[in-house]
Short mmCIF file of C-alpha atoms and ligand atoms in Angstrom, two decimals:
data_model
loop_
_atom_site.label_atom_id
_atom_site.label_comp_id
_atom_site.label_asym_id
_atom_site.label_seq_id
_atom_site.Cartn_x
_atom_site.Cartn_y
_atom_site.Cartn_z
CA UNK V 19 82.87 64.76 51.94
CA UNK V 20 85.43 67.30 50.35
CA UNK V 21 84.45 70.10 48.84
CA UNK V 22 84.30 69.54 45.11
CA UNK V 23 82.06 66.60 46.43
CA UNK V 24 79.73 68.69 48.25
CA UNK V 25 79.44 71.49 45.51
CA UNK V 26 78.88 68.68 43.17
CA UNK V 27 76.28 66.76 45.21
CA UNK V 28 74.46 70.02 46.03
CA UNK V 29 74.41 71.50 42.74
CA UNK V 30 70.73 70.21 41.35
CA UNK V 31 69.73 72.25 44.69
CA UNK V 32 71.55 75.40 44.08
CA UNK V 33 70.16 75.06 40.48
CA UNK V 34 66.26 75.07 41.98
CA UNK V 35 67.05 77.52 44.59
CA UNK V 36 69.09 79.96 41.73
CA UNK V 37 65.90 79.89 39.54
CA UNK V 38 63.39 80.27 42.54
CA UNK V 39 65.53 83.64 43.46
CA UNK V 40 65.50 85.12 39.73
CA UNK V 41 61.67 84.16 39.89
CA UNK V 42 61.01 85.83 43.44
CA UNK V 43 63.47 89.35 43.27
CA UNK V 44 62.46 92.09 41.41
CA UNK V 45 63.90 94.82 39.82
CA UNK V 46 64.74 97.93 41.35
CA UNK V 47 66.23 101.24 41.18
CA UNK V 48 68.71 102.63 43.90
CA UNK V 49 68.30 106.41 42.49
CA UNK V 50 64.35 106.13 43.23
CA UNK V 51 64.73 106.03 46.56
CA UNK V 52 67.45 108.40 47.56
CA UNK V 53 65.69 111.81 48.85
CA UNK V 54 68.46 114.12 46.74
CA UNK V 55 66.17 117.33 47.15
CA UNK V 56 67.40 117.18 50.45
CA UNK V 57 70.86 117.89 49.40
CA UNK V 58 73.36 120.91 48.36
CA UNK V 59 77.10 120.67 47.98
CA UNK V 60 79.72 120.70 50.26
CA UNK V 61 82.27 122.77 50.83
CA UNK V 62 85.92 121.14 50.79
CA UNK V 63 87.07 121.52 54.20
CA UNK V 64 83.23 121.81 55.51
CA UNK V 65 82.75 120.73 59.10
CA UNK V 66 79.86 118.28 59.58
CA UNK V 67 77.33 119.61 61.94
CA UNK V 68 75.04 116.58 63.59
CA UNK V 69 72.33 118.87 64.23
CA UNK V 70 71.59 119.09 60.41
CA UNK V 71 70.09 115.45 60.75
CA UNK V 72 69.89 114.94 64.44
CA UNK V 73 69.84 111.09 65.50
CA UNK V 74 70.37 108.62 68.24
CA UNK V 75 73.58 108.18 68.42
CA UNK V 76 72.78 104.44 68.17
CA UNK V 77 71.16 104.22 65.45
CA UNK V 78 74.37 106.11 63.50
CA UNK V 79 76.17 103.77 64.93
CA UNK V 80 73.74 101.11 63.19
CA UNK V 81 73.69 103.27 60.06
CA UNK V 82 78.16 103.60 60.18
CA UNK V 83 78.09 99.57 60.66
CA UNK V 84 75.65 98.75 57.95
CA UNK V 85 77.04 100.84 55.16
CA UNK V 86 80.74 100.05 56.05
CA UNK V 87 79.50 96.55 56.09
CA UNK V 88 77.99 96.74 52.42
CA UNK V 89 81.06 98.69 51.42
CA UNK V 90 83.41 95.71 52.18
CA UNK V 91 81.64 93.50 49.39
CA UNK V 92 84.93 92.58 47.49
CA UNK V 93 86.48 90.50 50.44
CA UNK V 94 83.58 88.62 50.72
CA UNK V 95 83.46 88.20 47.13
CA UNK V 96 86.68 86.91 47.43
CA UNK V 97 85.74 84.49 50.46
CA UNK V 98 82.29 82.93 48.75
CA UNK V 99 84.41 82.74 45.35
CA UNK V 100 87.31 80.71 46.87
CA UNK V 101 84.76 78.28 48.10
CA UNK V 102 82.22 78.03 44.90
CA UNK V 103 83.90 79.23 42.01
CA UNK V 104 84.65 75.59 40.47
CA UNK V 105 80.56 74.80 40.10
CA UNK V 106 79.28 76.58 37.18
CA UNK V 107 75.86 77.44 39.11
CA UNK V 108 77.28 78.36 42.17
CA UNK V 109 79.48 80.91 40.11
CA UNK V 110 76.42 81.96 38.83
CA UNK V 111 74.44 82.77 41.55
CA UNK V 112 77.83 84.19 42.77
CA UNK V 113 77.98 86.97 40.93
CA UNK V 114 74.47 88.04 41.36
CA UNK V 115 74.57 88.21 45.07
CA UNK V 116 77.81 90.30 43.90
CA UNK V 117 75.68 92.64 42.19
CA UNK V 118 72.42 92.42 44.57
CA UNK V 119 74.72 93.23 47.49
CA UNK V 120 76.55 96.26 45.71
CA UNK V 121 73.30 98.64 45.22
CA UNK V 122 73.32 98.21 49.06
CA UNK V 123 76.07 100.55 49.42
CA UNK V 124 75.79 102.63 46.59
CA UNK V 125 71.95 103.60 47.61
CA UNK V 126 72.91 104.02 51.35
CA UNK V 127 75.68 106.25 50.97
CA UNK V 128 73.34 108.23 48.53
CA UNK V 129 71.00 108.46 51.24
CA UNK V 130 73.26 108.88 54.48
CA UNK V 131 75.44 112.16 52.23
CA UNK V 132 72.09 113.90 50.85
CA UNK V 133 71.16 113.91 54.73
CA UNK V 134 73.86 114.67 56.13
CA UNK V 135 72.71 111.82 58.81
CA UNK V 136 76.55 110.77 59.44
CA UNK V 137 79.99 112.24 59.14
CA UNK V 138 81.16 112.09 55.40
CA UNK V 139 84.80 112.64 56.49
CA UNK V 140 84.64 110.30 59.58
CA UNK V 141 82.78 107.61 57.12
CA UNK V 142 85.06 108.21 54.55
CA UNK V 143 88.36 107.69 56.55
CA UNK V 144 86.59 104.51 58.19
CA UNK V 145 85.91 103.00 55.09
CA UNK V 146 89.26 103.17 53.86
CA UNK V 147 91.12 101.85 57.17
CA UNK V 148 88.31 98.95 56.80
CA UNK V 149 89.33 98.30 53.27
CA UNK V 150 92.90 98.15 53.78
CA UNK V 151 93.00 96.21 56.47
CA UNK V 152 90.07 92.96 55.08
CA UNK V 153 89.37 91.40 58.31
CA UNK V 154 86.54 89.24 57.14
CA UNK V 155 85.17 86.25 58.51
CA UNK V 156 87.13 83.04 56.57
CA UNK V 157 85.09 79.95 56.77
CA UNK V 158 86.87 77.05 55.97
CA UNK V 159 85.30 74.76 53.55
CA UNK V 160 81.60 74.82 51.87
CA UNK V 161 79.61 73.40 54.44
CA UNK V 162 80.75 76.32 57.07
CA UNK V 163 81.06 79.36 54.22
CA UNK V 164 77.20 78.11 53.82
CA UNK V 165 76.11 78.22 57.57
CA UNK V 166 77.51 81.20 58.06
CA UNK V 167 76.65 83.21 55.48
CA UNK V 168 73.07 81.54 56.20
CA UNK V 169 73.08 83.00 59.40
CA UNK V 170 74.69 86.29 58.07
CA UNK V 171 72.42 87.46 55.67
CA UNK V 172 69.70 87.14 58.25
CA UNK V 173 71.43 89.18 61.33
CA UNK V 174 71.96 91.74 58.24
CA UNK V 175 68.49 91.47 57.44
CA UNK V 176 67.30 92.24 61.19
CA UNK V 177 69.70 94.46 61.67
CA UNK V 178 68.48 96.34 58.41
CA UNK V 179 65.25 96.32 59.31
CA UNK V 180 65.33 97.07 62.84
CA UNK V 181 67.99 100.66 61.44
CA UNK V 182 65.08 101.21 59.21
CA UNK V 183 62.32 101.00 62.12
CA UNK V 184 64.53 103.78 64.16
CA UNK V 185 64.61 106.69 61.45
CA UNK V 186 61.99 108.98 61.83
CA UNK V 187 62.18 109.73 57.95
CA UNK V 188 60.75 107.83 55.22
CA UNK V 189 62.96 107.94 52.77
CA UNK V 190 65.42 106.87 55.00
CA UNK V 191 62.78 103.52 56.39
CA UNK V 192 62.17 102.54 53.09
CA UNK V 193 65.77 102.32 52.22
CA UNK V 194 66.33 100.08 55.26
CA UNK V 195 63.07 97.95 54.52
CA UNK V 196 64.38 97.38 50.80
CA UNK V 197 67.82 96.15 51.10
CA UNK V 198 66.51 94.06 53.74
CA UNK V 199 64.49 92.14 51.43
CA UNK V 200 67.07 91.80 49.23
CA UNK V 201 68.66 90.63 52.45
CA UNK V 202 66.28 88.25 52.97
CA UNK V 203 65.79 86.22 49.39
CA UNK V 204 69.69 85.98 49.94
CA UNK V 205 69.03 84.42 53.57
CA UNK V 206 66.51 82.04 51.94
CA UNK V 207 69.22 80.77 49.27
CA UNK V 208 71.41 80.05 52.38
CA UNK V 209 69.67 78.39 54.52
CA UNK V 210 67.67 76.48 52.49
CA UNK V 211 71.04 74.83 50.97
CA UNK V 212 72.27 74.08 54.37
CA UNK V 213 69.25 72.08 54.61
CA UNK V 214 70.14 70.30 51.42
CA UNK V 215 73.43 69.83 53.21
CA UNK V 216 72.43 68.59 55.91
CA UNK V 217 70.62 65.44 53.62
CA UNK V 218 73.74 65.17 51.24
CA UNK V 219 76.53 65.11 54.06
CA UNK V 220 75.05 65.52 57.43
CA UNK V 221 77.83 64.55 59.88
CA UNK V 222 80.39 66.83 58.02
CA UNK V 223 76.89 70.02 57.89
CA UNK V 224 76.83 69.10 61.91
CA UNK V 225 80.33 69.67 62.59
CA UNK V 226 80.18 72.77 60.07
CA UNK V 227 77.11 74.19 62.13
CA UNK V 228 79.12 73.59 65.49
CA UNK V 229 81.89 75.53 64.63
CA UNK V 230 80.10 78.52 62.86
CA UNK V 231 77.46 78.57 65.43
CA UNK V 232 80.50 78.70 68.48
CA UNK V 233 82.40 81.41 66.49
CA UNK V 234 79.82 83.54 65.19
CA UNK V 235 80.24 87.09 64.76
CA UNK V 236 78.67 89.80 62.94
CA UNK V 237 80.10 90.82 59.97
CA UNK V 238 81.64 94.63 60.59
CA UNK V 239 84.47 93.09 63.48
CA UNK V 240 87.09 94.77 61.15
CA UNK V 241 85.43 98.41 61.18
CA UNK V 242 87.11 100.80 63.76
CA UNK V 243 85.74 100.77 67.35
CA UNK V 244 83.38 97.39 66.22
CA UNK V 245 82.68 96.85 69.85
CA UNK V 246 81.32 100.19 70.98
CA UNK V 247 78.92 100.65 67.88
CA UNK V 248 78.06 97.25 68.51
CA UNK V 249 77.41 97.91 72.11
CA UNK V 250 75.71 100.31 71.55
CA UNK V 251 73.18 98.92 68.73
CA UNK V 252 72.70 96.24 71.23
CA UNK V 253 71.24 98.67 73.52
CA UNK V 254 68.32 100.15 71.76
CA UNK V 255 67.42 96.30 70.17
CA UNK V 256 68.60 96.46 66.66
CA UNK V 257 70.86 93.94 66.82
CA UNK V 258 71.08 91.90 70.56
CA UNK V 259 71.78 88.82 72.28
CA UNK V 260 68.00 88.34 72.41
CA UNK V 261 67.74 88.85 69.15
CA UNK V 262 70.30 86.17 68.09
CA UNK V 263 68.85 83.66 70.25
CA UNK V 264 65.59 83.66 69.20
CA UNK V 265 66.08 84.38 65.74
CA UNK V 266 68.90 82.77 64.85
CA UNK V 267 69.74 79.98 66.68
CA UNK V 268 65.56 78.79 68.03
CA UNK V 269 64.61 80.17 64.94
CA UNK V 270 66.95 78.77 62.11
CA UNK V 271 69.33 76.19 63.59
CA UNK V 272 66.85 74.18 65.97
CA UNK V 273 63.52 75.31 63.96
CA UNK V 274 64.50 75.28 60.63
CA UNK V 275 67.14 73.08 60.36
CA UNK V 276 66.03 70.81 62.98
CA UNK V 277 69.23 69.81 64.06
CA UNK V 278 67.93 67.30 67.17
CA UNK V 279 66.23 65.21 64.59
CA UNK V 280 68.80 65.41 61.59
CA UNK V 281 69.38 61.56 60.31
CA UNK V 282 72.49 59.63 59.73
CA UNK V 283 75.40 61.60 62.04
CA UNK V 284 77.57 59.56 63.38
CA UNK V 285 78.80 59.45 67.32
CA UNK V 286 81.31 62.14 66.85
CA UNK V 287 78.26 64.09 64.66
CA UNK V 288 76.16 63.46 67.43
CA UNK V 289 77.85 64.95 69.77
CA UNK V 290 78.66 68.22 68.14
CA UNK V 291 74.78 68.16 67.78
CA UNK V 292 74.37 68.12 71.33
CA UNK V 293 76.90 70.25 72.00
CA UNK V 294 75.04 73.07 69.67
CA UNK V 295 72.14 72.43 71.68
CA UNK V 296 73.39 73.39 75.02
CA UNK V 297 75.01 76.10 73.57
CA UNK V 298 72.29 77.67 72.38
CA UNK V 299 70.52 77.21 75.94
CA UNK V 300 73.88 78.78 77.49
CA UNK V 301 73.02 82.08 74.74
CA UNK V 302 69.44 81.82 75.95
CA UNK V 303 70.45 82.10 79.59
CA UNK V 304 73.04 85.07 78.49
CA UNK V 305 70.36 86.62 76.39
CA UNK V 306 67.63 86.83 79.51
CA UNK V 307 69.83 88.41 81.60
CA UNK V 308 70.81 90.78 79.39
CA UNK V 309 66.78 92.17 78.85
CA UNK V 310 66.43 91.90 82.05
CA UNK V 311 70.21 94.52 82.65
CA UNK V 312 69.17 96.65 79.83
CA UNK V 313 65.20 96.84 81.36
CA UNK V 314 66.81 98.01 84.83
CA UNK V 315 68.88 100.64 83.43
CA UNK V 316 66.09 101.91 81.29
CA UNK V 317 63.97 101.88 83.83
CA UNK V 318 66.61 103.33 86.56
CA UNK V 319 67.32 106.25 83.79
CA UNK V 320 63.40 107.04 83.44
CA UNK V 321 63.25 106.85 87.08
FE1 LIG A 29 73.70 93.82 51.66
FE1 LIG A 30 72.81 89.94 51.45
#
């Protein structure tokens, strides 16, 4: 099925699933929730001192990835437009993810400059080389743009929350904990429409699922040293390979969209089913070992 097919067959779903989101989110303010009698001015030319909000360094690592994330919101506006922008609900619900996703930013760079919790000039600079360069994820037709953004939304969501869990302040948890449920309503629009996929056109979902599934990556690969802030919010659990398994691929791709029993694939379908399946056994096997490394050096560092 080509795209304009598959917007057009899936459009009575996005319609239910628009109108169950507008029913379910409710309104809120970023400027409630930002601590700002915590801040003063600063200084052109002022040197950032860590010890003013002293952190893990993983968890501003989490808090550099997340924001920088948020704050590269117009190239996946342009991705998720490309894809949807001919289907007048789609479009719709389009633009309010737009605007759902953009009080992300604005609230958590309130937050992160009152506190002084990262590097304004450091962020600042980041966000820019980010910006100009737009590395972002491109999937290539509905059915993938749909999976992954399915499972995107939810990593963001854990990840989120987990940040949030970390920060010994408040303000600064209840941030997390509220853009994660905005995270998470936007999960729920996903995923369930990749089940509706899966009924409308479920050889062409399969093959979508294998390929987003294989390449996964968390959004943030285009943000300056990705891999070390990565490693190193792997290592205190925010976001891990444990994590992903269990969550992500048990949780949504075998639980929730019960891909072993999914009708009507044919042989090549099938097989990208069952190829899904051992990979997500191969992830499982990748995941223990890698509690079981991190428990040893914890353990060897208490020691
Ligand atoms: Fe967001
Ligand atoms: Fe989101």
């Amino acid at each position: 099925m080509n795209d304009a097919g598959m917007l057009e067959e899936l459009a009575p779903h996005a319609e239910a699933l628009f109108e169950r989101h507008i029913a379910t989110a409710r309104e809120w303010f970023p400027h409630e929730f930002v601590p700002w009698n915590r801040g003063r001015d600063f200084t052109p030319g002022e040197q950032w001192d860590p010890e003013q909000y002293p952190l893990p360094s993983a968890v501003r690592s989490a808090l550099f990835v997340n924001l920088l994330t948020e704050d590269n919101l117009p190239y996946y506006f342009h991705t998720i437009d490309n894809h949807f922008s001919r289907c007048g609900v789609f479009k719709a619900w389009d633009r309010r993810w737009t605007a759902e996703e953009n009080r992300h930013a604005i609230m958590l760079r309130d937050y992160l400059t009152v506190t002084r919790a990262l590097d304004p000039v450091e962020l600042e600079r980041a966000r820019m080389a980010q910006m100009c360069s737009a590395i972002v994820p491109e999937p290539e037709s509905v059915s993938d743009t749909l999976v992954y953004v399915a499972m995107q939304e939810l990593a963001t969501r854990i990840s989120h929350r987990n940040t949030g869990k970390l920060l010994e302040d408040k303000a600064g948890s209840e941030i997390m904990t509220r853009i994660a449920a905005d995270e998470n309503l936007h999960y729920l629009f996903y995923r369930d429409l990749v089940s509706a996929a899966l009924d409308v056109a479920p050889s062409d979902t399969m093959h979508a699922i294998e390929r987003q599934v294989r390449d996964f990556a968390m959004p943030g690969v285009g943000i300056i040293d990705f891999p070390s802030h990565a490693a190193a919010i792997a290592r205190v659990g925010i976001y891990d390979f444990a994590i992903h398994h269990e969550q992500i691929l048990v949780g949504v791709v075998l639980r929730r969209w019960k891909i072993d029993t999914v009708a009507g694939l044919d042989a090549e379908a099938a097989a990208a089913r069952d190829r899904v399946i051992d990979h997500i056994d191969r992830v499982g096997r990748i995941a223990r070992r890698f509690v079981e490394r991190r428990s040893e050096v914890l353990a060897t560092a208490a020691g």
